mmCIF file of C-alpha atoms in Angstrom:
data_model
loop_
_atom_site.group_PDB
_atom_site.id
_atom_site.type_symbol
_atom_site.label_atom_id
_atom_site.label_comp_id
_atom_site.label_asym_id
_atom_site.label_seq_id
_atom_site.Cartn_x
_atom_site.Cartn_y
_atom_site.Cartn_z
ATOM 1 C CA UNK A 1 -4.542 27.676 18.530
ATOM 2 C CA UNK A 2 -1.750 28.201 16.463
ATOM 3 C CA UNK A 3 -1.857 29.307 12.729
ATOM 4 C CA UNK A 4 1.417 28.724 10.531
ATOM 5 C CA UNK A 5 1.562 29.637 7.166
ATOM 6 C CA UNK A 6 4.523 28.526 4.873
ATOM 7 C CA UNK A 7 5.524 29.710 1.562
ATOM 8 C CA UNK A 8 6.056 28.870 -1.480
ATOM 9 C CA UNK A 9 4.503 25.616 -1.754
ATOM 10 C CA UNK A 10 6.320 24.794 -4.490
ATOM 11 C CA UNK A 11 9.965 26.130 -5.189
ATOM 12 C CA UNK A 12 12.311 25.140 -8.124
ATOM 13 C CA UNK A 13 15.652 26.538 -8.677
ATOM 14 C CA UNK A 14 18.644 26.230 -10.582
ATOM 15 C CA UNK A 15 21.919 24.534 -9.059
ATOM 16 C CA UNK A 16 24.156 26.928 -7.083
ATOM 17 C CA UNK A 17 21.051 29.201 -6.496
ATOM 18 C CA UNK A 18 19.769 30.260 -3.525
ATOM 19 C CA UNK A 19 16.377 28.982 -1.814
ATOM 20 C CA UNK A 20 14.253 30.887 0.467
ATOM 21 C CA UNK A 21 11.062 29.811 2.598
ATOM 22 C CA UNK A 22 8.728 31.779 4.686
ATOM 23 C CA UNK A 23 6.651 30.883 7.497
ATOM 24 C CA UNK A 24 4.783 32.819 9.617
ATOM 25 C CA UNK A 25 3.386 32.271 12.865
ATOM 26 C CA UNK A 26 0.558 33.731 14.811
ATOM 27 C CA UNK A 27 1.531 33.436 18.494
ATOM 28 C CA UNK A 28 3.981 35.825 20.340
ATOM 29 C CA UNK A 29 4.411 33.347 22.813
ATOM 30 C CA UNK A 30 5.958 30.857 20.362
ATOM 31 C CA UNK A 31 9.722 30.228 21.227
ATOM 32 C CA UNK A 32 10.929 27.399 19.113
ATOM 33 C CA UNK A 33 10.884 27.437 15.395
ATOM 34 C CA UNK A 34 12.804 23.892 13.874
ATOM 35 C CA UNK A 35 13.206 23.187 10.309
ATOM 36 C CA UNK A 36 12.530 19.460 8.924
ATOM 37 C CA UNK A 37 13.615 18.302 5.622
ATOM 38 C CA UNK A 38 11.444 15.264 4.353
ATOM 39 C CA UNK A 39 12.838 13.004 1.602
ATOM 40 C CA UNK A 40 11.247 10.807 -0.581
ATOM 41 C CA UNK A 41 9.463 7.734 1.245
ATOM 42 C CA UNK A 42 11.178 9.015 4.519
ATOM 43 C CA UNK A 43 10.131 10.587 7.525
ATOM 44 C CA UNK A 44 11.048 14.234 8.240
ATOM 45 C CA UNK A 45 14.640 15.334 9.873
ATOM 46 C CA UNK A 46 15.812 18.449 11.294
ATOM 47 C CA UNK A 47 18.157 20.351 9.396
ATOM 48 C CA UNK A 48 18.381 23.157 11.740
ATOM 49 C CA UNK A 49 16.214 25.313 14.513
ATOM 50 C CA UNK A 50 16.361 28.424 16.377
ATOM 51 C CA UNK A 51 14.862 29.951 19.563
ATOM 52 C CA UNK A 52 13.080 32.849 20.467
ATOM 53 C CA UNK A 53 16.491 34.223 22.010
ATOM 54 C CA UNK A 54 18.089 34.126 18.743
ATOM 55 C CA UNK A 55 17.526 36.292 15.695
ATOM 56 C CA UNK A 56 19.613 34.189 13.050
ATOM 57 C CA UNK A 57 21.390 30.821 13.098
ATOM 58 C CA UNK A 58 23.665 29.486 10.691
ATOM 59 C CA UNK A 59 24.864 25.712 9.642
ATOM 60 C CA UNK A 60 27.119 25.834 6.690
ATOM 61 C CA UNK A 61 24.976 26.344 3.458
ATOM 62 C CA UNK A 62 21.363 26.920 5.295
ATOM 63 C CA UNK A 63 20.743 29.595 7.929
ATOM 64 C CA UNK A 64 17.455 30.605 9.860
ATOM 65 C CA UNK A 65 16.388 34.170 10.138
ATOM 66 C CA UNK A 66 13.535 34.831 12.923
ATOM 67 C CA UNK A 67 11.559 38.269 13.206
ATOM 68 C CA UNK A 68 9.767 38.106 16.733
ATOM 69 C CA UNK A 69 8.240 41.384 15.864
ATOM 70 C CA UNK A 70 6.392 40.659 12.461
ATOM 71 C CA UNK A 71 6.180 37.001 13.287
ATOM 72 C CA UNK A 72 7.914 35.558 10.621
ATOM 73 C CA UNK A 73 10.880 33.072 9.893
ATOM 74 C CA UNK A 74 12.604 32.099 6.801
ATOM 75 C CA UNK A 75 14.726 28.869 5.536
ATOM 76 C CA UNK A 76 18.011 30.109 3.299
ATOM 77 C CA UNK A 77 20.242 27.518 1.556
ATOM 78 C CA UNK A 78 22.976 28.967 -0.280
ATOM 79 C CA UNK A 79 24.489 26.966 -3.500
ATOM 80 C CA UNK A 80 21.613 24.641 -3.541
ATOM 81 C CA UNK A 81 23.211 21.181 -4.693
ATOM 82 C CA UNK A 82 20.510 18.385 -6.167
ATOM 83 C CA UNK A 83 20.384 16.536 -2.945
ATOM 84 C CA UNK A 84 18.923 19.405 -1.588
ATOM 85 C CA UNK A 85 15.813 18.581 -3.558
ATOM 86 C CA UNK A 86 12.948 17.445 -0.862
ATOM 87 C CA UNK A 87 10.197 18.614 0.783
ATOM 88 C CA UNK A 88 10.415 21.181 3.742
ATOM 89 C CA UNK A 89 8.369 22.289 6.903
ATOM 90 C CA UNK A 90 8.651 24.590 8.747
ATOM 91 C CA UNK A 91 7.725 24.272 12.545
ATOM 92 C CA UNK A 92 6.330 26.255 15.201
ATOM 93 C CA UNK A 93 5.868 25.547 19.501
ATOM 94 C CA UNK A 94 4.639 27.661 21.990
ATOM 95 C CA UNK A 95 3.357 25.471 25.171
ATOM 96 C CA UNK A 96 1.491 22.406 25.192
ATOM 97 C CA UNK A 97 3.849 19.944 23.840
ATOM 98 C CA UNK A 98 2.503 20.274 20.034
ATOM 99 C CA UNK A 99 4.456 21.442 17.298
ATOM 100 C CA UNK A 100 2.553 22.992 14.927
ATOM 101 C CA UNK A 101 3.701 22.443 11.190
ATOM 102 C CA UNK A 102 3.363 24.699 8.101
ATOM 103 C CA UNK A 103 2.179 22.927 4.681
ATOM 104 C CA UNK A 104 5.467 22.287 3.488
ATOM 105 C CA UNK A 105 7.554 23.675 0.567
ATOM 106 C CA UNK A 106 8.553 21.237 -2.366
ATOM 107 C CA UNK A 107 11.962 22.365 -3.331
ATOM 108 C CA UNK A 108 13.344 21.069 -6.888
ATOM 109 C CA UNK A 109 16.849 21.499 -7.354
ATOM 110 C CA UNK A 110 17.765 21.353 -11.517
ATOM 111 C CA UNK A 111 21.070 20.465 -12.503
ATOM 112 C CA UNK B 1 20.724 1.626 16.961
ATOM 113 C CA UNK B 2 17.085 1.062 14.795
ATOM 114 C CA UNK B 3 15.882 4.537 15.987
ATOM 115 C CA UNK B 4 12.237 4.280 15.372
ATOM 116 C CA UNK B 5 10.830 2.019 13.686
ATOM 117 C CA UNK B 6 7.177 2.121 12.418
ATOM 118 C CA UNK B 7 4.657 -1.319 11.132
ATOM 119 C CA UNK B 8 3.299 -2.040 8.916
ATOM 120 C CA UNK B 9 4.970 0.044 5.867
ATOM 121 C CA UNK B 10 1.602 0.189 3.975
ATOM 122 C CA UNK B 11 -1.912 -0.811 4.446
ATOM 123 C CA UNK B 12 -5.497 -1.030 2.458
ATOM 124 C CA UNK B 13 -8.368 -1.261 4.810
ATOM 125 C CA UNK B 14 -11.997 -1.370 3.770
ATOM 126 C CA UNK B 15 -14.333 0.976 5.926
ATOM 127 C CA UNK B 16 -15.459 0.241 8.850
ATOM 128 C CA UNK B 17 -12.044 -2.133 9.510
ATOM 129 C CA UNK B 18 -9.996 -1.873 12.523
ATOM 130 C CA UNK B 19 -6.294 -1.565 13.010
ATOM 131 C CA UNK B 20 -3.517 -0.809 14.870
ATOM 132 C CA UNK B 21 -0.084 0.671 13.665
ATOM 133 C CA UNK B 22 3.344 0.074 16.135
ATOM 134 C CA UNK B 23 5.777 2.738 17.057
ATOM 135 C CA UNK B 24 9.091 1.419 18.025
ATOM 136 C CA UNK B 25 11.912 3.121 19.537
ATOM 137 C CA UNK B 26 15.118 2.276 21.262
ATOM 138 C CA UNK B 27 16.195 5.465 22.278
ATOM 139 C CA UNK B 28 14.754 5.582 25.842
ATOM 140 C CA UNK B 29 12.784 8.635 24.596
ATOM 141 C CA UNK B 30 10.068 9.796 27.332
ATOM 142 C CA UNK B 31 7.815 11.532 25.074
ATOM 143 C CA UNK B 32 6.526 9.661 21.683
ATOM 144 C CA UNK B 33 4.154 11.377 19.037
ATOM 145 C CA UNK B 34 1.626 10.030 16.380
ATOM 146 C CA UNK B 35 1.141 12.266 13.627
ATOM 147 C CA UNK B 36 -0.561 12.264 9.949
ATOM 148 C CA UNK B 37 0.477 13.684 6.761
ATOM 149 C CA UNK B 38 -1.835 15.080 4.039
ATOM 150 C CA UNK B 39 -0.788 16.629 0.789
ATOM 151 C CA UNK B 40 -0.742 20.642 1.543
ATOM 152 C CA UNK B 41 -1.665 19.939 5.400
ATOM 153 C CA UNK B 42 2.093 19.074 6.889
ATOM 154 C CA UNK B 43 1.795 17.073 9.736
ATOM 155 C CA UNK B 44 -0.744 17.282 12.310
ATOM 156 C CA UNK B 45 -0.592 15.922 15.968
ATOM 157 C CA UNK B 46 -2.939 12.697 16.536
ATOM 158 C CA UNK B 47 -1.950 11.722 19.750
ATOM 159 C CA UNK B 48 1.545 11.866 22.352
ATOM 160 C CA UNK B 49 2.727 10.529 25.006
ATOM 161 C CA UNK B 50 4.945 11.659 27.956
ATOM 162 C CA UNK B 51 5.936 9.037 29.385
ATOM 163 C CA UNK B 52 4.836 5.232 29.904
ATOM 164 C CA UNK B 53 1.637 4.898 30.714
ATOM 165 C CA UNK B 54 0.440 8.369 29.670
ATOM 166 C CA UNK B 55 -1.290 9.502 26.693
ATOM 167 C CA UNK B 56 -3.131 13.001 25.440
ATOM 168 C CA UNK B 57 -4.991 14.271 22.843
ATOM 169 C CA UNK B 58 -3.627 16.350 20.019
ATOM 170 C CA UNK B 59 -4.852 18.877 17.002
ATOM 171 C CA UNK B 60 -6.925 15.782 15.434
ATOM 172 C CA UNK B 61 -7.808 13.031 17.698
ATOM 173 C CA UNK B 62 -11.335 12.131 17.099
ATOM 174 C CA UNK B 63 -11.182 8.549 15.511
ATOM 175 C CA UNK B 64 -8.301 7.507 17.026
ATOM 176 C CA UNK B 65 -7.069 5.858 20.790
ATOM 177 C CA UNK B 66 -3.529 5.071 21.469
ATOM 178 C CA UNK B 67 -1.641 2.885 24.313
ATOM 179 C CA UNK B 68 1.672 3.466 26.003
ATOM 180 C CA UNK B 69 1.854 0.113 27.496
ATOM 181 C CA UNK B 70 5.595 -0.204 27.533
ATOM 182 C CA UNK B 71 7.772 3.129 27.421
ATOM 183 C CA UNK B 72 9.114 2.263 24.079
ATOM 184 C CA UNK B 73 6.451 1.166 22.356
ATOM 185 C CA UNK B 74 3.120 3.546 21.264
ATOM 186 C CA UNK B 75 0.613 2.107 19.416
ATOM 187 C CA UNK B 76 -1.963 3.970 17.184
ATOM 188 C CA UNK B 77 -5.677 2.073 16.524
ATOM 189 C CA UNK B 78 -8.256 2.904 14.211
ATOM 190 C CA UNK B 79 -11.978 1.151 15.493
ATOM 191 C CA UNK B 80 -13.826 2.174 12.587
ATOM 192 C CA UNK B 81 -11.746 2.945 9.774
ATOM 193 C CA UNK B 82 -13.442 6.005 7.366
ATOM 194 C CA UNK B 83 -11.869 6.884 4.052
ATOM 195 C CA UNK B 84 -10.626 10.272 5.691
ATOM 196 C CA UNK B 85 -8.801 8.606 7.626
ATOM 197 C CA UNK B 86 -6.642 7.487 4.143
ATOM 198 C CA UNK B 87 -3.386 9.301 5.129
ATOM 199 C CA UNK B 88 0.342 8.795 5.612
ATOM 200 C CA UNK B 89 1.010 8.426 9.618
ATOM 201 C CA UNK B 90 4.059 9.323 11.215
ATOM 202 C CA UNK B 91 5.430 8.243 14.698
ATOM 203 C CA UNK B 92 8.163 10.433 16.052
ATOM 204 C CA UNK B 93 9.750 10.550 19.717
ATOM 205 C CA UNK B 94 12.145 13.132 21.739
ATOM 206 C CA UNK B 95 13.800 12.572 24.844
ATOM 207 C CA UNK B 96 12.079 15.952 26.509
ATOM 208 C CA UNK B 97 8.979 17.433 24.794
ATOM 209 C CA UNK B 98 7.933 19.974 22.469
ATOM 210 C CA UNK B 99 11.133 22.463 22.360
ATOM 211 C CA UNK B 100 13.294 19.475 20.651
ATOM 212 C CA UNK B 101 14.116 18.047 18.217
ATOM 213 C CA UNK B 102 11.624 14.787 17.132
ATOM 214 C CA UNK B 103 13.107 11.807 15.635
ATOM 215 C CA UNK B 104 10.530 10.008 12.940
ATOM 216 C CA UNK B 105 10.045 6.840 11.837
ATOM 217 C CA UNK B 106 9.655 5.965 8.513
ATOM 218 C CA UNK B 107 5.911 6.269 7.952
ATOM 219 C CA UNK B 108 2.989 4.048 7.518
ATOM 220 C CA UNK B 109 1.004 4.567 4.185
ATOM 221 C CA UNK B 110 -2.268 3.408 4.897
ATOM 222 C CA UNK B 111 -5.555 3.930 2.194
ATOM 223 C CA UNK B 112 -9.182 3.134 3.516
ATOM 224 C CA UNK B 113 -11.546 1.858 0.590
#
């Protein structure tokens, strides 16, 4: 099945930093890589996704980059803000119906 | 609109308890999804659903069965519950499968003694 692999686990910056997370994936056939932002005592919500199709995709301060060739995706968020802090997975789906998740990133924003 | 909805919030079973944890939505989402959360593990797929009356296995099934009695309701039962079952479970639903976006509920915390 499906391997992803997300990185860092763990991820603390300073406000108005950037923030950068890598997943990788181990199926060419994947062709749908959401991202989900998971607050505290909440349930996970996508922030933004891109398709196979695609090689970058933008929403104001957080973009997706996707490399079909090395396999690989990455989170950016530009001028983090504190409300950025949460946790963040990355996502991966190739057929089936499944989405399979990386471990998440914890991402502490400090004033 | 309540989106999806997820009870009980929290729950402390003692092994070899059974229970079962309601999925809600009012969205007149097709396919519905039971997940669990463990620290460093993300979510994996228990269970999902395609439609009313359907259900299918996911990445970690064994020790769980699931109904899709009504098309927005999907409930999640534990026979026998086993400490590694101790988790944080996660309904989510989407109008057309995998290649969308899910919508979660808010999570059930549930710890097995």
């Amino acid at each position: 099945g499906e391997n992803v692999e997300q990185h860092p686990s763990t991820l603390s910056v300073q406000e108005g930093d950037s923030a950068v997370i890598k997943c990788t994936y181990s199926d060419s056939a994947s062709n749908y890589f959401p991202w989900y932002k998971q607050e505290l005592g909440k349930g996970p919500q996508l922030i933004i996704d891109i398709r196979s199709n695609v090689g970058e995709k933008k929403d104001q301060r957080i973009a997706v980059t996707l490399n079909k060739t090395a396999k690989h995706f990455s989170l950016h968020i530009t001028e983090t803000q504190p409300e950025d802090s949460a946790v963040y997975f990355c996502a991966v789906y190739n057929a089936g119906n499944m989405l399979t998740f990386g471990g998440g990133t914890r991402l502490m924003v400090k004033p | 609109n309540a989106g999806v909805t997820q009870t009980p919030k929290f729950r402390v079973l003692k092994t070899g308890q059974s229970m079962t944890l309601l999925c809600a939505q009012d969205m007149n989402h097709e396919y519905m999804y039971w997940y669990r959360q463990d620290p460093g593990m993300g979510l994996r797929l228990i269970h999902y659903s395609v439609g009313e009356g359907t259900t299918a296995k996911g990445e970690v099934p064994d020790g769980y069965n699931v109904s899709r009695l009504k098309k927005q309701n999907f409930l999640l039962g534990l026979e026998s519950a086993a400490p590694s079952q101790t988790s944080v479970y996660f309904c989510a639903s989407n109008p057309s499968g995998g290649a969308a976006e899910q919508y979660f509920g808010p999570g059930t915390r549930l710890t097995v003694t």
